XYZ file of C-alpha atoms in Angstrom:
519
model
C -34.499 97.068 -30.006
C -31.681 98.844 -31.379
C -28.480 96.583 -29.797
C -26.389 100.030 -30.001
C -23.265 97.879 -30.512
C -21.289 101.492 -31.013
C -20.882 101.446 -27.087
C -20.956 98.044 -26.729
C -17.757 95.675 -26.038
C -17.211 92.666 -23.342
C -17.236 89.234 -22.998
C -14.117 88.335 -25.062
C -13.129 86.058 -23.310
C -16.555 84.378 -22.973
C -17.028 84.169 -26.541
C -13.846 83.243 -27.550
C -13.503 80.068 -24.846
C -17.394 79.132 -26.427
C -16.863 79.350 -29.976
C -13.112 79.682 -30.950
C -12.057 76.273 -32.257
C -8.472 77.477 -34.381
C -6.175 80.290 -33.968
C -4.696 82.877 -36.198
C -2.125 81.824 -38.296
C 0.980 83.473 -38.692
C 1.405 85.006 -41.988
C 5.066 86.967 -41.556
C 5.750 90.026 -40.146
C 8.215 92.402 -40.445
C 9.946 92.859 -36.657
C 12.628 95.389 -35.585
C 13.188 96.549 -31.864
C 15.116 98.954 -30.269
C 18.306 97.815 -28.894
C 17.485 96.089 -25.430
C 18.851 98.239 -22.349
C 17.016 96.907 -19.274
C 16.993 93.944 -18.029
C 13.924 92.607 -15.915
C 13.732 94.063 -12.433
C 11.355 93.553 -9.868
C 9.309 97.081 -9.157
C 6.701 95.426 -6.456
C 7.691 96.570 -2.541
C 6.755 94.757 0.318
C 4.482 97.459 1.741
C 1.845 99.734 -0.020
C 2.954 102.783 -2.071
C 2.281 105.898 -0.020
C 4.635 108.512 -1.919
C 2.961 111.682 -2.536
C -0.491 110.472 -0.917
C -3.287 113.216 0.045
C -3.710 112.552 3.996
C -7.851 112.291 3.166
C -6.479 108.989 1.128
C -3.570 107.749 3.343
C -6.708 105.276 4.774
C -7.200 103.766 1.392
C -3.594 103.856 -0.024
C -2.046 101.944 3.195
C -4.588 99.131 3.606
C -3.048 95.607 3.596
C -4.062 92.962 1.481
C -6.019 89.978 2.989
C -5.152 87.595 -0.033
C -7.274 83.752 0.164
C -7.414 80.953 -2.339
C -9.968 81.171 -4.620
C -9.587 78.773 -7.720
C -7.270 76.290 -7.846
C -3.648 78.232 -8.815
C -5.450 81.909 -8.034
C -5.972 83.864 -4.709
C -8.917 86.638 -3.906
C -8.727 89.769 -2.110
C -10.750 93.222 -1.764
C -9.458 96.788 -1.994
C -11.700 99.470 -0.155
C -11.872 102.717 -2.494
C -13.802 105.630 -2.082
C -17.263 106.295 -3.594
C -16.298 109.563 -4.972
C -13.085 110.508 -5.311
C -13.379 114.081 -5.038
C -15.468 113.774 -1.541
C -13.918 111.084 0.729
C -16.517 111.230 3.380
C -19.644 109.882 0.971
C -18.507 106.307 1.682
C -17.047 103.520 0.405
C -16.851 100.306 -2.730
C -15.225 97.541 -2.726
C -13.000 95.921 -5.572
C -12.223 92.534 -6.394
C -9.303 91.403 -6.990
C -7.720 88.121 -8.336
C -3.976 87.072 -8.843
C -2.141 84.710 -10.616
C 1.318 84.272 -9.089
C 4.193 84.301 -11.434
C 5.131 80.867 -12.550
C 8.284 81.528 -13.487
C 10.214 82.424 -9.481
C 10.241 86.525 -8.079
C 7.806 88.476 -9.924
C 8.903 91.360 -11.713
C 6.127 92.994 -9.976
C 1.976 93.042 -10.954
C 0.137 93.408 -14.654
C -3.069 94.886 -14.406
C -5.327 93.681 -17.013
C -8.865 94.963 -18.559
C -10.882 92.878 -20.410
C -13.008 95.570 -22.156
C -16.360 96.659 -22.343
C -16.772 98.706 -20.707
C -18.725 95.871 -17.996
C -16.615 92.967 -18.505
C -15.135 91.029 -15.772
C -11.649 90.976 -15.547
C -11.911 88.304 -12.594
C -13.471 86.340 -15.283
C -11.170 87.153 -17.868
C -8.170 85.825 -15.439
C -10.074 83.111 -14.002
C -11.383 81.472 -16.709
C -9.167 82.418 -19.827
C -5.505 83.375 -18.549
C -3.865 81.718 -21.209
C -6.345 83.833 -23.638
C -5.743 87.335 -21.450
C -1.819 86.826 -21.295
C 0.893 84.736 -22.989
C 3.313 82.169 -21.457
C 5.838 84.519 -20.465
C 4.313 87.072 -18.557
C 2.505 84.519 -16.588
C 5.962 83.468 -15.816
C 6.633 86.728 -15.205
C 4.366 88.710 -13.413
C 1.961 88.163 -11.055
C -1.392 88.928 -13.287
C -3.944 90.928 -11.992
C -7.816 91.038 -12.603
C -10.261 92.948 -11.332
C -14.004 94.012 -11.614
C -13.562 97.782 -12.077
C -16.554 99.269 -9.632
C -19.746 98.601 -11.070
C -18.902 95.594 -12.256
C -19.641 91.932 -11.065
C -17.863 91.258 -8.058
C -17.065 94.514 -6.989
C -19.413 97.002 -5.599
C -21.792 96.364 -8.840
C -24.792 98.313 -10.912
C -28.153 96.511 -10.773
C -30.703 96.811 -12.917
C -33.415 94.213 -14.015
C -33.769 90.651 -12.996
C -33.372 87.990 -15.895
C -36.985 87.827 -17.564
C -37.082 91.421 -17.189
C -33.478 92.241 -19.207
C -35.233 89.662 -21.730
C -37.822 91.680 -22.732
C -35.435 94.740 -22.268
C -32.990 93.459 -24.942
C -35.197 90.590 -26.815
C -38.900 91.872 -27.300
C -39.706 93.002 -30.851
C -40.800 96.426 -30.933
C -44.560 97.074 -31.723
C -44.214 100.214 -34.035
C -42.831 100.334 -37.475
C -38.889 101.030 -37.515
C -38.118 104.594 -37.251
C -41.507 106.332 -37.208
C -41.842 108.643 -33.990
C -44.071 106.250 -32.426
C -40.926 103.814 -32.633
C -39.057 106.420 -31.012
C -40.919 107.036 -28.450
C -41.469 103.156 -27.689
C -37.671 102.612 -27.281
C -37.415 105.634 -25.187
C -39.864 104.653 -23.023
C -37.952 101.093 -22.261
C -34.873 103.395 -21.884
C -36.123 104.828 -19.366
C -37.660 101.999 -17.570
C -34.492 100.461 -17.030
C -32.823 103.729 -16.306
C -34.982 104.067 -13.300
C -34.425 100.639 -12.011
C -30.855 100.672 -12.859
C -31.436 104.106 -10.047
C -33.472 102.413 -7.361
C -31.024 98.736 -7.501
C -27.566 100.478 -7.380
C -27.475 101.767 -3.589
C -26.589 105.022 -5.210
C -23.436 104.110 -7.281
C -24.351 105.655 -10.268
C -23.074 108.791 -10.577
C -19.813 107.577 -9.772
C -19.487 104.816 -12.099
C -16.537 107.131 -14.506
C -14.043 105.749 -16.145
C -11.666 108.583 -14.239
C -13.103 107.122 -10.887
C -12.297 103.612 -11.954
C -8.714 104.617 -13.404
C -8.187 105.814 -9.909
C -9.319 102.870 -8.452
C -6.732 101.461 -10.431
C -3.996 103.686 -9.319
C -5.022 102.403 -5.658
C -4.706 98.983 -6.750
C -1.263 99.615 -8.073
C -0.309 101.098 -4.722
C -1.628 98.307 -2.284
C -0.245 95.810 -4.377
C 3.153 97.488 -3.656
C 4.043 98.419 -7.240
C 5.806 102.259 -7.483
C 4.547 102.418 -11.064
C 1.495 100.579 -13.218
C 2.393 97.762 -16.105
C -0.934 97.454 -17.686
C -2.331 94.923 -20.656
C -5.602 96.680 -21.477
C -7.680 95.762 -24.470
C -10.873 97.599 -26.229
C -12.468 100.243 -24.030
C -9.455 98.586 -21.342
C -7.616 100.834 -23.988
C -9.512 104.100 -22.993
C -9.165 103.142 -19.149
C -5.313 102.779 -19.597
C -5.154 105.893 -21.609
C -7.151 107.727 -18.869
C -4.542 106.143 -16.082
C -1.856 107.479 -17.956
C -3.339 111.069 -18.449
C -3.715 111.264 -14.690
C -0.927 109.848 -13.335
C 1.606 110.194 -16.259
C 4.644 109.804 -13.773
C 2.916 106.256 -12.570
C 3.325 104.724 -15.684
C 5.353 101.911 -15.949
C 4.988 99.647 -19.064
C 1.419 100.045 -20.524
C 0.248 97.773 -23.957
C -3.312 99.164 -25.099
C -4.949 97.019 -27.738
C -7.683 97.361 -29.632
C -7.491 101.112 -29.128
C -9.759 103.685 -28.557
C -9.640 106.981 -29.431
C -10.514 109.657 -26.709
C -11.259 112.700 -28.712
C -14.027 111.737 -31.105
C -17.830 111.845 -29.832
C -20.229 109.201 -29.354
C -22.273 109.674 -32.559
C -18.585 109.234 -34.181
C -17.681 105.950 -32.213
C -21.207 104.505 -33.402
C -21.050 106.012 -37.079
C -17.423 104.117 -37.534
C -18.289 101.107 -35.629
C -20.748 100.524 -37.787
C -18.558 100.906 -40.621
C -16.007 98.790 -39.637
C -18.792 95.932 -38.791
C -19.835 96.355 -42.516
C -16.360 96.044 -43.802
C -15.929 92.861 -41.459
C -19.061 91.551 -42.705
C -17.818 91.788 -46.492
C -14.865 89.996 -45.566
C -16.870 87.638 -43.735
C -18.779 87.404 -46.790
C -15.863 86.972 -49.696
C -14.656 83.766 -47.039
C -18.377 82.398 -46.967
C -18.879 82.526 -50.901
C -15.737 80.398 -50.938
C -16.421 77.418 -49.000
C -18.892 74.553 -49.479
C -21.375 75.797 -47.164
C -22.264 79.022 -47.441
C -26.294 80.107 -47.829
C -25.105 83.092 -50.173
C -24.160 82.934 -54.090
C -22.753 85.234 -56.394
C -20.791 88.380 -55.712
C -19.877 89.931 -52.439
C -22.171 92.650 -53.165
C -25.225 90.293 -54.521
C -24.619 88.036 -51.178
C -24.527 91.543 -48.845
C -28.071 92.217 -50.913
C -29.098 89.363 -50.325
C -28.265 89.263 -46.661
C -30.288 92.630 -46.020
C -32.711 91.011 -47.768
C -32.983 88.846 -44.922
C -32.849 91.067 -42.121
C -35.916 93.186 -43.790
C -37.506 89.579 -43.637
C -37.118 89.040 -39.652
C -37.711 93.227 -39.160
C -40.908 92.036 -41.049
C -41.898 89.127 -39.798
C -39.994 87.947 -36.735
C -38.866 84.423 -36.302
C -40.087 82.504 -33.318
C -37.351 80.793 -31.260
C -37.640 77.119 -29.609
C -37.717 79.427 -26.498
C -40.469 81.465 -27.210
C -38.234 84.352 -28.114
C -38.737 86.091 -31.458
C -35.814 86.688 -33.696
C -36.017 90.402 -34.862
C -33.772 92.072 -36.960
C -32.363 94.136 -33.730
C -31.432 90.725 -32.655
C -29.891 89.192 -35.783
C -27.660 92.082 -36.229
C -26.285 91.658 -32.524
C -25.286 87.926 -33.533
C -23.827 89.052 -36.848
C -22.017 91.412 -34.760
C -21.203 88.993 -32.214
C -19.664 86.632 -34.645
C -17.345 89.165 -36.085
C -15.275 89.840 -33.707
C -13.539 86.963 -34.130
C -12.598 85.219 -37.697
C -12.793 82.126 -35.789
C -16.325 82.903 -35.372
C -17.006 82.612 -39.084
C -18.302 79.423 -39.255
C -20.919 79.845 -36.644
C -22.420 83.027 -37.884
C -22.963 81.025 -41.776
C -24.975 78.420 -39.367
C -27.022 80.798 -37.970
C -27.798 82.629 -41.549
C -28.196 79.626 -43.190
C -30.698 78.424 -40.198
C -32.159 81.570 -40.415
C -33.179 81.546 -43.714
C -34.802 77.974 -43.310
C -36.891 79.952 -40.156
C -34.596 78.859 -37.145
C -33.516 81.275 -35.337
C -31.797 79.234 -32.677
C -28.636 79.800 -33.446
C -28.578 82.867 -33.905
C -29.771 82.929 -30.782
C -26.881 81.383 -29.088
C -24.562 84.266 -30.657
C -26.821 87.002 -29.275
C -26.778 85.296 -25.438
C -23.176 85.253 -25.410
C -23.076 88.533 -26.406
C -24.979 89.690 -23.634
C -23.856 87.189 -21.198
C -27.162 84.851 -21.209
C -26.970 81.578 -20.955
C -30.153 78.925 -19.705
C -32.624 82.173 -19.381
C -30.149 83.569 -16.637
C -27.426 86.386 -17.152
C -24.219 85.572 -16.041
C -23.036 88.695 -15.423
C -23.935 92.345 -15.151
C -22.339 93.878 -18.166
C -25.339 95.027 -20.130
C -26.366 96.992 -16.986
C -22.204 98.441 -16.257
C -22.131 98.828 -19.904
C -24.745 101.302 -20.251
C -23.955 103.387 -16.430
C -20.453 103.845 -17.960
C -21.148 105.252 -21.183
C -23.969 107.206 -20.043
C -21.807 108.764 -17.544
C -18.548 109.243 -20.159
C -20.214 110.436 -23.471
C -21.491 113.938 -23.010
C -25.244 113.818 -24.861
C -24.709 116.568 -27.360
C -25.520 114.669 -30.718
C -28.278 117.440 -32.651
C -30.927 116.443 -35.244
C -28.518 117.432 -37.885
C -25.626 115.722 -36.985
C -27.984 112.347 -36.679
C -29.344 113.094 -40.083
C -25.568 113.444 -41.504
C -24.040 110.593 -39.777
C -27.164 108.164 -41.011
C -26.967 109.570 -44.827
C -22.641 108.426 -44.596
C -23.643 105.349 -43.103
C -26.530 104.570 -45.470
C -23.870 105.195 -48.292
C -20.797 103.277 -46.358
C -22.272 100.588 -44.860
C -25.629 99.872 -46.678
C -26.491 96.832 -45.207
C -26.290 97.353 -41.480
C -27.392 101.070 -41.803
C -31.206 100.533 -41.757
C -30.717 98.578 -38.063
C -27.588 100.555 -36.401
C -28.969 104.158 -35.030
C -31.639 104.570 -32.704
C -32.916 106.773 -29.802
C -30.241 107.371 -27.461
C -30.433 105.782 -24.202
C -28.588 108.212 -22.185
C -31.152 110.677 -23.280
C -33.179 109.708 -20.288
C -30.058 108.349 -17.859
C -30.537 110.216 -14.476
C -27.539 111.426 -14.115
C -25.512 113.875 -16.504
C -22.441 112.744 -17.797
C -19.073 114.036 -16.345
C -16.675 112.500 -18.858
C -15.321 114.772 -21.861
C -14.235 113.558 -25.122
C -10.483 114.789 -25.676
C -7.306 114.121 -26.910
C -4.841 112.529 -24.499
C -1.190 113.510 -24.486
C -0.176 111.957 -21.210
C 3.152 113.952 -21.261
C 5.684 112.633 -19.520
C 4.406 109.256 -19.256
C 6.672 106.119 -20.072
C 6.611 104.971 -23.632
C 3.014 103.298 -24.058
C 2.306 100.680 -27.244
C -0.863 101.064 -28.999
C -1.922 98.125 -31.262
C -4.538 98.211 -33.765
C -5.876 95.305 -36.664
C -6.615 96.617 -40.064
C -9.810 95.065 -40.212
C -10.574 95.461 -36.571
C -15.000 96.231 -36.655
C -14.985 97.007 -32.802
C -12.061 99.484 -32.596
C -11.412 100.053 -36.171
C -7.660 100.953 -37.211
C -8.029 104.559 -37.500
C -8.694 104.764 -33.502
C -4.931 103.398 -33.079
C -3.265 105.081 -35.245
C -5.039 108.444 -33.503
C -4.432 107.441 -29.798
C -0.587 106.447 -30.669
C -0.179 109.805 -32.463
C -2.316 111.717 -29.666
C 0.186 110.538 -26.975
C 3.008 111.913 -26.567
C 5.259 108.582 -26.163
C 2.782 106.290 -28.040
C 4.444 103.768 -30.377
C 2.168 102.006 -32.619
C 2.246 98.680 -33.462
C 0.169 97.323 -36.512
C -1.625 93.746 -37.036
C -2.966 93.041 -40.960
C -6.376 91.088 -40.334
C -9.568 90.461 -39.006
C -10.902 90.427 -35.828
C -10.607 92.501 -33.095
C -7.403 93.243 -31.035
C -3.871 91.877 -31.683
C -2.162 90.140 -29.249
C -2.010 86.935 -28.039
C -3.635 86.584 -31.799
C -1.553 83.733 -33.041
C 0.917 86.416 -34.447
C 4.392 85.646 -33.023
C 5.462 88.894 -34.394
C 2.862 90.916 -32.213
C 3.488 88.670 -29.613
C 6.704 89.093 -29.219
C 7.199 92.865 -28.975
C 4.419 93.090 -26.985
C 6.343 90.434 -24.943
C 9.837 91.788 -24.869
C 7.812 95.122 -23.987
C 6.440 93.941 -20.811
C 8.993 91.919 -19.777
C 12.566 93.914 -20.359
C 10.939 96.933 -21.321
C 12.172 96.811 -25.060
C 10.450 99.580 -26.913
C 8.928 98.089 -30.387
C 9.923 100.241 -33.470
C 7.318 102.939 -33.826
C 4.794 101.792 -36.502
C 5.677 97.873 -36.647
C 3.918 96.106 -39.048
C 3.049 92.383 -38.063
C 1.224 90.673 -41.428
């Protein structure tokens, strides 16, 4: 099936703890900053944040925190929100929180992190990769917060399909010849299969699993942890939830990094047309690197190795490749591990294994690169970010993509991207979602909001550049900073140049120079 990776982005932190082995290296930057005029202060209070609070939400915004160990050097607690924001009285989720206490002494005060995804776990993300979520000094710093934003693993969470069932969801071949109307109507039909049991398994949730309801859930977060206003490290669609805090609540903001932006105001047929893109400029790089190195299954140019990759993925659409599993390798498949493998440059080496096992007729690893990217690991999901993944976007793209738009955004893709083109587009799952989408697709100014840095990679495939340098200039205090490379997102890259205005940001509130450049 069509992996739709234009909506698709979690598990960063998973797949970077499994298969990064090297960081980035520096290659010189150039680094100015605004003269320094605050020093750090503490902005957490001892008691909730109740200025300005709706009586209907007084309950919510004055609960006390009940916080208990839960990993060794972390502690657990659970905020009560409302189900729907708008209506109170239809009941109640609950979020889960973890914390890292500041290292360093007195906290300046909390820093909310997101992950991404949307459907990642930011308890994960904190739990198991701190020192990959957040540098040295703001774990001295802060106290860093995680949380599952509702839908999402620990917190009040969508359900869907139990593991053998999300295999043949995501994993079975299709049985009707790519992009015939009997292939369309095949897909659709598993749409809406798991549509309707993402309905009857989610106690009702679904409606109400918005980014705007989960950005509110974070501005009750920031209120019972006792913090007047919201610092924030957010990174891919954590960029969209930050920018959607800020829109709100533009008073609240304290100091908010976005990375791996992006951008609000274009559509979902846009997001998936320059995704894919940006995956096959990522995959020529990938591909100049591979044709260098001793290893490599390809020869020749860049373009006669990109020809001869499609070459293979016709081959699996063809003829799929039969796992040690009993899985068969499609093409579907093989581009969501080529995708997988590019969000990282560290990556590299593993996706030339899995070509060059592939084209011997093992599939295995390529395998391995499609399981983390859906979370799978032994035949059981670890997560539930394939099922989040899909209630969010269904719920924050309006559906409004006509024949002719699909027809113009496939003949720009065939002619951009030629080699991922024949496997990216495909019927729209939240065609047959069962509820209609509330979210709009806009610009956001956030006026009057607190200076808020955007940071975008050149090469970024994910959230390609252009999305940064749109969101920084949409709001109106954005300051953009810019990495040169591959991969996606920019801090906490291995570039001390990034790191360190991003740093000084967050911790005394020194604005970066608008439009940094970090090579």
């Amino acid at each position: 099936m069509n992996p739709n990776p234009s909506r698709r982005r979690r598990r960063v932190a998973a797949v970077a703890a499994a298969l990064v082995t090297a960081s980035l290296l520096l290659s010189g930057c150039l680094y100015q900053l605004i003269p320094d005029t605050s020093a750090p202060v503490s902005t957490a209070s001892a008691a909730p944040d109740v200025d300005g609070v709706a009586a209907e939400l007084l309950p919510y915004y004055s609960q006390s925190l009940d916080w208990k160990a839960c990993e060794t050097g972390f502690d657990c607690t659970t905020v009560t929100a409302p189900l729907d924001w708008n209506d109170p009285s239809k009941g109640e989720i609950h979020l889960s929180l973890i914390r890292h206490r500041a290292t360093g002494g007195e906290a300046i005060g909390s820093l909310l992190t997101n992950p991404g995804g949307p459907g990642a776990s930011g308890i994960g993300l904190i739990r198991d990769s701190l020192d990959y979520a957040v540098g040295q000094p703001l774990q001295q710093s802060y106290d860093v917060i995680g949380f599952d934003p509702r839908g999402v693993g620990e917190s009040t969470a969508v359900s869907c399909y139990d593991a053998s069932q999300m295999d043949a969801y995501l994993f079975d071949v299709p049985k009707t010849p790519r992009g015939s109307d009997a292939w369309s109507k095949e897909l659709l039909e598993r749409h809406s299969g798991f549509a309707k049991a993402c309905d009857a398994n989610s106690d009702g949730i679904l409606p109400y699993i918005t980014t705007e309801n989960a950005a509110r859930d974070m501005d009750l977060m920031r209120a019972v942890l006792g913090d007047k206003k919201l610092n924030y490290l957010g990174y891919s669609y954590g960029t969209f939830l930050g920018s959607t805090y800020a829109k709100l609540y533009p008073e609240r903001v304290g100091r908010l990094v976005l990375d791996g932006a992006i951008d609000p105001s274009v559509s979902g047929l846009q997001v998936n047309l320059t995704q894919g893109i940006g995956f096959e400029n990522a995959l020529r790089a990938y591909m100049a690197s591979c044709l260098k190195g001793d290893n490599c299954p390809f020869s020749g140019t860049v373009d006669e190795g990109m020809e001869d990759l499609g070459t293979l993925l016709a081959s699996v659409d063809r003829s799929p490749l039969p796992g040690s599993d009993g899985r068969k390798l499609g093409s579907d498949t093989l581009m969501t591990a080529i995708v997988a493998a590019l969000y990282s440059e560290d990556s590299w080496p593993y996706l030339t294994t899995a070509l060059s096992d592939a084209l011997q007729g093992n599939p295995d690893v390529a395998f391995q690169l499609a399981d983390f990217y859906y979370g799978r690991e032994a035949g059981t999901y670890t997560d539930n970010s394939t099922e989040a993944f899909r209630a969010y976007n269904c719920m924050d793209y309006p559906v409004d993509t006509s024949a002719a738009d699909l027809a113009a955004a496939q003949a720009e893709l065939d002619q951009k991207a030629p080699t991922v083109a024949p496997y990216w587009f495909g019927p729209d799952p939240c065609e047959v979602w069962p509820y209609p989408p509330t979210g709009v697709r806009e610009a956001i100014t956030a006026d009057g909001a607190a200076p808020i840095v955007v940071i975008g990679t050149t090469n970024d495939p994910a959230t390609p550049y252009e999305w940064a340098v749109s969101l920084a200039d949409q709001l109106s205090s954005g300051v953009l900073i810019t990495r040169v490379g591959e991969g996606h997102t920019g801090y906490n890259k291995g570039n001390s140049c990034v790191d360190s205005a991003v740093e000084a940001y967050l911790l005394k509130g020194t604005v970066p120079q608008d439009g940094l450049r970090c090579g």
